[in-house]
Amino acid sequence: PTHYNLPLTVYVRLDPSIRAGAVDYRDACGQTVSLPIHDTLEAELKRRMAQVFERVTIEPGPAADASDGVIDVALGLRQVELFIPRKGNKTYPASVTLGLDFAYTDRQGAVLHAKKLQSVITGEVEVRAETCNISGLEQVAQQTIARVVEGMAEQLGTATKIREQAQWRNSRPAGAIP
């Protein structure tokens, strides 16, 4: 992961789709199961945004008034591709697809960068004959989360308008009105 350390204070607003984030799949018995991903996604967003910007507040937190910009993030596509033809002691391929929609808005309300990203990771899951549970899908989901959030961090860290804002903020004299 790249660290951009832009000298900006940002407020991250999480869409309800992230707070309720989960992916649904069918277990080895054909029952629909929901795998919650919201905690991992929130933690990864917080960790990576802190490596892109100098100060990050994730909602809920202090008001966005003192920030240089606001990042709105929503969970887009959520999909698991997994086919288990029968119960047994076997491994199967599984793919997890996640999408993020995000936008960076400056203090004046101008959108400096907006993007929709999607990442897919394929890994192995394991099924045991004596249970319907599938093991290993959590790790595939975590890798997908890490990749899509890394893509978001790269987009924000390299966006020309955001870098210009950071450069302007860094070069203005102390006490100058933003």
PDB file of C-alpha atoms in Angstrom:
ATOM      1  CA  PRO A   1       0.000   0.000   0.000  1.00  0.00           C
ATOM      2  CA  THR A   2       1.131   3.494  -0.822  1.00  0.00           C
ATOM      3  CA  HIS A   3       1.090   6.284   1.767  1.00  0.00           C
ATOM      4  CA  TYR A   4       0.176   9.682   0.333  1.00  0.00           C
ATOM      5  CA  ASN A   5       0.052  11.713   3.591  1.00  0.00           C
ATOM      6  CA  LEU A   6      -1.805  14.632   2.012  1.00  0.00           C
ATOM      7  CA  PRO A   7      -1.940  17.553   4.476  1.00  0.00           C
ATOM      8  CA  LEU A   8      -5.746  17.611   4.534  1.00  0.00           C
ATOM      9  CA  THR A   9      -8.375  16.985   7.181  1.00  0.00           C
ATOM     10  CA  VAL A  10     -11.243  14.898   5.854  1.00  0.00           C
ATOM     11  CA  TYR A  11     -14.570  13.729   7.192  1.00  0.00           C
ATOM     12  CA  VAL A  12     -15.740  10.339   5.916  1.00  0.00           C
ATOM     13  CA  ARG A  13     -19.505   9.829   5.699  1.00  0.00           C
ATOM     14  CA  LEU A  14     -20.554   6.211   5.434  1.00  0.00           C
ATOM     15  CA  ASP A  15     -23.721   5.389   3.545  1.00  0.00           C
ATOM     16  CA  PRO A  16     -26.176   3.069   5.374  1.00  0.00           C
ATOM     17  CA  SER A  17     -25.248   0.410   2.779  1.00  0.00           C
ATOM     18  CA  ILE A  18     -21.827   0.156   4.452  1.00  0.00           C
ATOM     19  CA  ARG A  19     -23.175   0.020   8.007  1.00  0.00           C
ATOM     20  CA  ALA A  20     -25.437  -2.868   6.950  1.00  0.00           C
ATOM     21  CA  GLY A  21     -22.903  -4.379   4.538  1.00  0.00           C
ATOM     22  CA  ALA A  22     -23.161  -8.118   3.960  1.00  0.00           C
ATOM     23  CA  VAL A  23     -22.821 -10.587   1.117  1.00  0.00           C
ATOM     24  CA  ASP A  24     -25.288 -13.419   0.638  1.00  0.00           C
ATOM     25  CA  TYR A  25     -24.470 -16.911  -0.583  1.00  0.00           C
ATOM     26  CA  ARG A  26     -25.837 -20.452  -0.464  1.00  0.00           C
ATOM     27  CA  ASP A  27     -24.166 -22.904   1.913  1.00  0.00           C
ATOM     28  CA  ALA A  28     -23.485 -26.599   1.174  1.00  0.00           C
ATOM     29  CA  CYS A  29     -27.114 -27.444   2.034  1.00  0.00           C
ATOM     30  CA  GLY A  30     -28.510 -24.790  -0.319  1.00  0.00           C
ATOM     31  CA  GLN A  31     -29.622 -22.423   2.457  1.00  0.00           C
ATOM     32  CA  THR A  32     -29.104 -18.678   2.048  1.00  0.00           C
ATOM     33  CA  VAL A  33     -26.482 -17.336   4.463  1.00  0.00           C
ATOM     34  CA  SER A  34     -25.489 -13.722   5.023  1.00  0.00           C
ATOM     35  CA  LEU A  35     -21.817 -12.936   5.685  1.00  0.00           C
ATOM     36  CA  PRO A  36     -21.490  -9.546   7.436  1.00  0.00           C
ATOM     37  CA  ILE A  37     -18.653  -7.414   6.055  1.00  0.00           C
ATOM     38  CA  HIS A  38     -19.457  -4.000   7.577  1.00  0.00           C
ATOM     39  CA  ASP A  39     -16.979  -4.115  10.477  1.00  0.00           C
ATOM     40  CA  THR A  40     -14.072  -5.206   8.260  1.00  0.00           C
ATOM     41  CA  LEU A  41     -14.996  -2.640   5.608  1.00  0.00           C
ATOM     42  CA  GLU A  42     -15.236   0.229   8.118  1.00  0.00           C
ATOM     43  CA  ALA A  43     -11.918  -0.724   9.736  1.00  0.00           C
ATOM     44  CA  GLU A  44     -10.159  -0.946   6.363  1.00  0.00           C
ATOM     45  CA  LEU A  45     -11.598   2.410   5.241  1.00  0.00           C
ATOM     46  CA  LYS A  46     -10.386   4.064   8.438  1.00  0.00           C
ATOM     47  CA  ARG A  47      -6.924   2.497   8.190  1.00  0.00           C
ATOM     48  CA  ARG A  48      -6.334   3.363   4.525  1.00  0.00           C
ATOM     49  CA  MET A  49      -7.816   6.876   4.632  1.00  0.00           C
ATOM     50  CA  ALA A  50      -5.454   7.639   7.538  1.00  0.00           C
ATOM     51  CA  GLN A  51      -2.575   6.746   5.183  1.00  0.00           C
ATOM     52  CA  VAL A  52      -3.871   9.069   2.474  1.00  0.00           C
ATOM     53  CA  PHE A  53      -4.831  12.120   4.540  1.00  0.00           C
ATOM     54  CA  GLU A  54      -3.247  13.822   7.540  1.00  0.00           C
ATOM     55  CA  ARG A  55      -6.395  13.770   9.709  1.00  0.00           C
ATOM     56  CA  VAL A  56      -9.444  11.577   9.219  1.00  0.00           C
ATOM     57  CA  THR A  57     -12.734  11.529  11.113  1.00  0.00           C
ATOM     58  CA  ILE A  58     -15.140   8.745  10.305  1.00  0.00           C
ATOM     59  CA  GLU A  59     -18.830   9.282  10.929  1.00  0.00           C
ATOM     60  CA  PRO A  60     -20.113   9.329  13.617  1.00  0.00           C
ATOM     61  CA  GLY A  61     -17.609  11.825  14.906  1.00  0.00           C
ATOM     62  CA  PRO A  62     -17.094  15.551  15.340  1.00  0.00           C
ATOM     63  CA  ALA A  63     -18.817  17.740  12.788  1.00  0.00           C
ATOM     64  CA  ALA A  64     -17.311  18.110   9.345  1.00  0.00           C
ATOM     65  CA  ASP A  65     -17.083  21.909   9.738  1.00  0.00           C
ATOM     66  CA  ALA A  66     -13.337  21.919  10.447  1.00  0.00           C
ATOM     67  CA  SER A  67     -12.490  19.596   7.571  1.00  0.00           C
ATOM     68  CA  ASP A  68     -10.968  20.452   4.214  1.00  0.00           C
ATOM     69  CA  GLY A  69     -13.238  17.967   2.494  1.00  0.00           C
ATOM     70  CA  VAL A  70     -15.848  15.264   2.882  1.00  0.00           C
ATOM     71  CA  ILE A  71     -15.641  11.775   1.434  1.00  0.00           C
ATOM     72  CA  ASP A  72     -18.990  10.075   0.883  1.00  0.00           C
ATOM     73  CA  VAL A  73     -18.689   6.298   0.541  1.00  0.00           C
ATOM     74  CA  ALA A  74     -21.369   3.775  -0.417  1.00  0.00           C
ATOM     75  CA  LEU A  75     -21.235   0.050  -0.995  1.00  0.00           C
ATOM     76  CA  GLY A  76     -22.163  -0.838  -4.546  1.00  0.00           C
ATOM     77  CA  LEU A  77     -22.227  -4.298  -6.100  1.00  0.00           C
ATOM     78  CA  ARG A  78     -21.977  -7.218  -3.653  1.00  0.00           C
ATOM     79  CA  GLN A  79     -21.785 -10.660  -5.140  1.00  0.00           C
ATOM     80  CA  VAL A  80     -20.526 -14.129  -4.250  1.00  0.00           C
ATOM     81  CA  GLU A  81     -20.007 -16.715  -6.974  1.00  0.00           C
ATOM     82  CA  LEU A  82     -19.886 -20.131  -5.414  1.00  0.00           C
ATOM     83  CA  PHE A  83     -21.220 -23.496  -6.511  1.00  0.00           C
ATOM     84  CA  ILE A  84     -21.186 -26.494  -4.192  1.00  0.00           C
ATOM     85  CA  PRO A  85     -22.682 -29.478  -6.067  1.00  0.00           C
ATOM     86  CA  ARG A  86     -22.780 -31.757  -2.998  1.00  0.00           C
ATOM     87  CA  LYS A  87     -21.643 -32.055   0.595  1.00  0.00           C
ATOM     88  CA  GLY A  88     -18.307 -33.721   1.083  1.00  0.00           C
ATOM     89  CA  ASN A  89     -14.758 -33.064   2.209  1.00  0.00           C
ATOM     90  CA  LYS A  90     -13.700 -30.929  -0.703  1.00  0.00           C
ATOM     91  CA  THR A  91     -12.499 -27.449  -1.722  1.00  0.00           C
ATOM     92  CA  TYR A  92     -14.210 -25.279  -4.320  1.00  0.00           C
ATOM     93  CA  PRO A  93     -13.382 -21.959  -5.970  1.00  0.00           C
ATOM     94  CA  ALA A  94     -15.305 -18.928  -4.747  1.00  0.00           C
ATOM     95  CA  SER A  95     -15.293 -15.349  -6.013  1.00  0.00           C
ATOM     96  CA  VAL A  96     -16.334 -12.280  -4.070  1.00  0.00           C
ATOM     97  CA  THR A  97     -17.097  -9.063  -5.952  1.00  0.00           C
ATOM     98  CA  LEU A  98     -17.462  -5.749  -4.133  1.00  0.00           C
ATOM     99  CA  GLY A  99     -18.006  -2.257  -5.449  1.00  0.00           C
ATOM    100  CA  LEU A 100     -17.514   1.130  -3.804  1.00  0.00           C
ATOM    101  CA  ASP A 101     -18.999   4.445  -4.919  1.00  0.00           C
ATOM    102  CA  PHE A 102     -17.184   7.437  -3.445  1.00  0.00           C
ATOM    103  CA  ALA A 103     -16.837  11.168  -3.917  1.00  0.00           C
ATOM    104  CA  TYR A 104     -14.543  13.802  -2.403  1.00  0.00           C
ATOM    105  CA  THR A 105     -16.199  17.204  -1.934  1.00  0.00           C
ATOM    106  CA  ASP A 106     -14.292  20.324  -0.806  1.00  0.00           C
ATOM    107  CA  ARG A 107     -15.521  22.874   1.764  1.00  0.00           C
ATOM    108  CA  GLN A 108     -17.257  24.946  -0.888  1.00  0.00           C
ATOM    109  CA  GLY A 109     -19.278  21.942  -2.068  1.00  0.00           C
ATOM    110  CA  ALA A 110     -17.355  21.275  -5.283  1.00  0.00           C
ATOM    111  CA  VAL A 111     -16.873  17.602  -6.108  1.00  0.00           C
ATOM    112  CA  LEU A 112     -13.134  17.226  -6.737  1.00  0.00           C
ATOM    113  CA  HIS A 113     -13.190  13.499  -7.446  1.00  0.00           C
ATOM    114  CA  ALA A 114     -15.900  10.836  -7.825  1.00  0.00           C
ATOM    115  CA  LYS A 115     -15.477   7.237  -8.829  1.00  0.00           C
ATOM    116  CA  LYS A 116     -17.093   3.817  -8.833  1.00  0.00           C
ATOM    117  CA  LEU A 117     -14.685   0.949  -8.262  1.00  0.00           C
ATOM    118  CA  GLN A 118     -15.142  -2.793  -8.250  1.00  0.00           C
ATOM    119  CA  SER A 119     -12.809  -5.590  -7.186  1.00  0.00           C
ATOM    120  CA  VAL A 120     -13.055  -9.354  -7.564  1.00  0.00           C
ATOM    121  CA  ILE A 121     -10.998 -11.905  -5.660  1.00  0.00           C
ATOM    122  CA  THR A 122     -11.176 -15.650  -6.285  1.00  0.00           C
ATOM    123  CA  GLY A 123     -10.030 -18.037  -3.607  1.00  0.00           C
ATOM    124  CA  GLU A 124     -10.684 -21.495  -2.221  1.00  0.00           C
ATOM    125  CA  VAL A 125     -13.395 -22.459   0.256  1.00  0.00           C
ATOM    126  CA  GLU A 126     -13.690 -25.751   2.076  1.00  0.00           C
ATOM    127  CA  VAL A 127     -16.724 -27.898   2.732  1.00  0.00           C
ATOM    128  CA  ARG A 128     -16.935 -30.771   5.239  1.00  0.00           C
ATOM    129  CA  ALA A 129     -19.315 -33.703   4.762  1.00  0.00           C
ATOM    130  CA  GLU A 130     -20.723 -33.490   8.304  1.00  0.00           C
ATOM    131  CA  THR A 131     -21.833 -29.824   8.130  1.00  0.00           C
ATOM    132  CA  CYS A 132     -23.424 -27.284   5.810  1.00  0.00           C
ATOM    133  CA  ASN A 133     -20.871 -24.603   6.722  1.00  0.00           C
ATOM    134  CA  ILE A 134     -18.381 -23.256   4.233  1.00  0.00           C
ATOM    135  CA  SER A 135     -15.008 -22.170   5.598  1.00  0.00           C
ATOM    136  CA  GLY A 136     -12.638 -19.743   3.929  1.00  0.00           C
ATOM    137  CA  LEU A 137     -15.184 -17.362   2.429  1.00  0.00           C
ATOM    138  CA  GLU A 138     -14.446 -14.741   5.109  1.00  0.00           C
ATOM    139  CA  GLN A 139     -10.800 -14.595   3.995  1.00  0.00           C
ATOM    140  CA  VAL A 140     -11.805 -14.150   0.342  1.00  0.00           C
ATOM    141  CA  ALA A 141     -14.175 -11.341   1.372  1.00  0.00           C
ATOM    142  CA  GLN A 142     -11.433  -9.674   3.471  1.00  0.00           C
ATOM    143  CA  GLN A 143      -9.007  -9.772   0.543  1.00  0.00           C
ATOM    144  CA  THR A 144     -11.660  -8.244  -1.717  1.00  0.00           C
ATOM    145  CA  ILE A 145     -12.331  -5.474   0.810  1.00  0.00           C
ATOM    146  CA  ALA A 146      -8.608  -4.737   1.093  1.00  0.00           C
ATOM    147  CA  ARG A 147      -8.239  -4.532  -2.694  1.00  0.00           C
ATOM    148  CA  VAL A 148     -11.245  -2.272  -3.360  1.00  0.00           C
ATOM    149  CA  VAL A 149     -10.323   0.088  -0.483  1.00  0.00           C
ATOM    150  CA  GLU A 150      -6.721   0.180  -1.724  1.00  0.00           C
ATOM    151  CA  GLY A 151      -8.067   1.198  -5.127  1.00  0.00           C
ATOM    152  CA  MET A 152     -10.100   3.947  -3.472  1.00  0.00           C
ATOM    153  CA  ALA A 153      -7.028   5.160  -1.552  1.00  0.00           C
ATOM    154  CA  GLU A 154      -4.996   5.238  -4.767  1.00  0.00           C
ATOM    155  CA  GLN A 155      -7.718   7.155  -6.611  1.00  0.00           C
ATOM    156  CA  LEU A 156      -8.010   9.769  -3.853  1.00  0.00           C
ATOM    157  CA  GLY A 157      -4.262  10.008  -3.235  1.00  0.00           C
ATOM    158  CA  THR A 158      -3.428  10.607  -6.879  1.00  0.00           C
ATOM    159  CA  ALA A 159      -6.421  12.744  -7.925  1.00  0.00           C
ATOM    160  CA  THR A 160      -5.070  15.955  -9.439  1.00  0.00           C
ATOM    161  CA  LYS A 161      -7.672  18.296  -7.922  1.00  0.00           C
ATOM    162  CA  ILE A 162      -7.255  16.825  -4.419  1.00  0.00           C
ATOM    163  CA  ARG A 163      -3.463  17.068  -4.676  1.00  0.00           C
ATOM    164  CA  GLU A 164      -3.815  20.690  -5.830  1.00  0.00           C
ATOM    165  CA  GLN A 165      -6.023  21.412  -2.819  1.00  0.00           C
ATOM    166  CA  ALA A 166      -3.417  19.816  -0.523  1.00  0.00           C
ATOM    167  CA  GLN A 167      -0.623  21.803  -2.171  1.00  0.00           C
ATOM    168  CA  TRP A 168      -2.572  25.050  -1.820  1.00  0.00           C
ATOM    169  CA  ARG A 169      -3.380  24.304   1.833  1.00  0.00           C
ATOM    170  CA  ASN A 170       0.253  23.463   2.547  1.00  0.00           C
ATOM    171  CA  SER A 171       1.564  26.662   0.919  1.00  0.00           C
ATOM    172  CA  ARG A 172      -0.865  29.189   2.432  1.00  0.00           C
ATOM    173  CA  PRO A 173       0.446  31.277   5.337  1.00  0.00           C
ATOM    174  CA  ALA A 174      -0.489  30.338   8.894  1.00  0.00           C
ATOM    175  CA  GLY A 175      -3.729  32.010   9.967  1.00  0.00           C
ATOM    176  CA  ALA A 176      -4.921  32.547   6.393  1.00  0.00           C
ATOM    177  CA  ILE A 177      -8.618  32.203   5.840  1.00  0.00           C
ATOM    178  CA  PRO A 178      -9.400  28.938   4.022  1.00  0.00           C
TER     179      PRO A 178
END
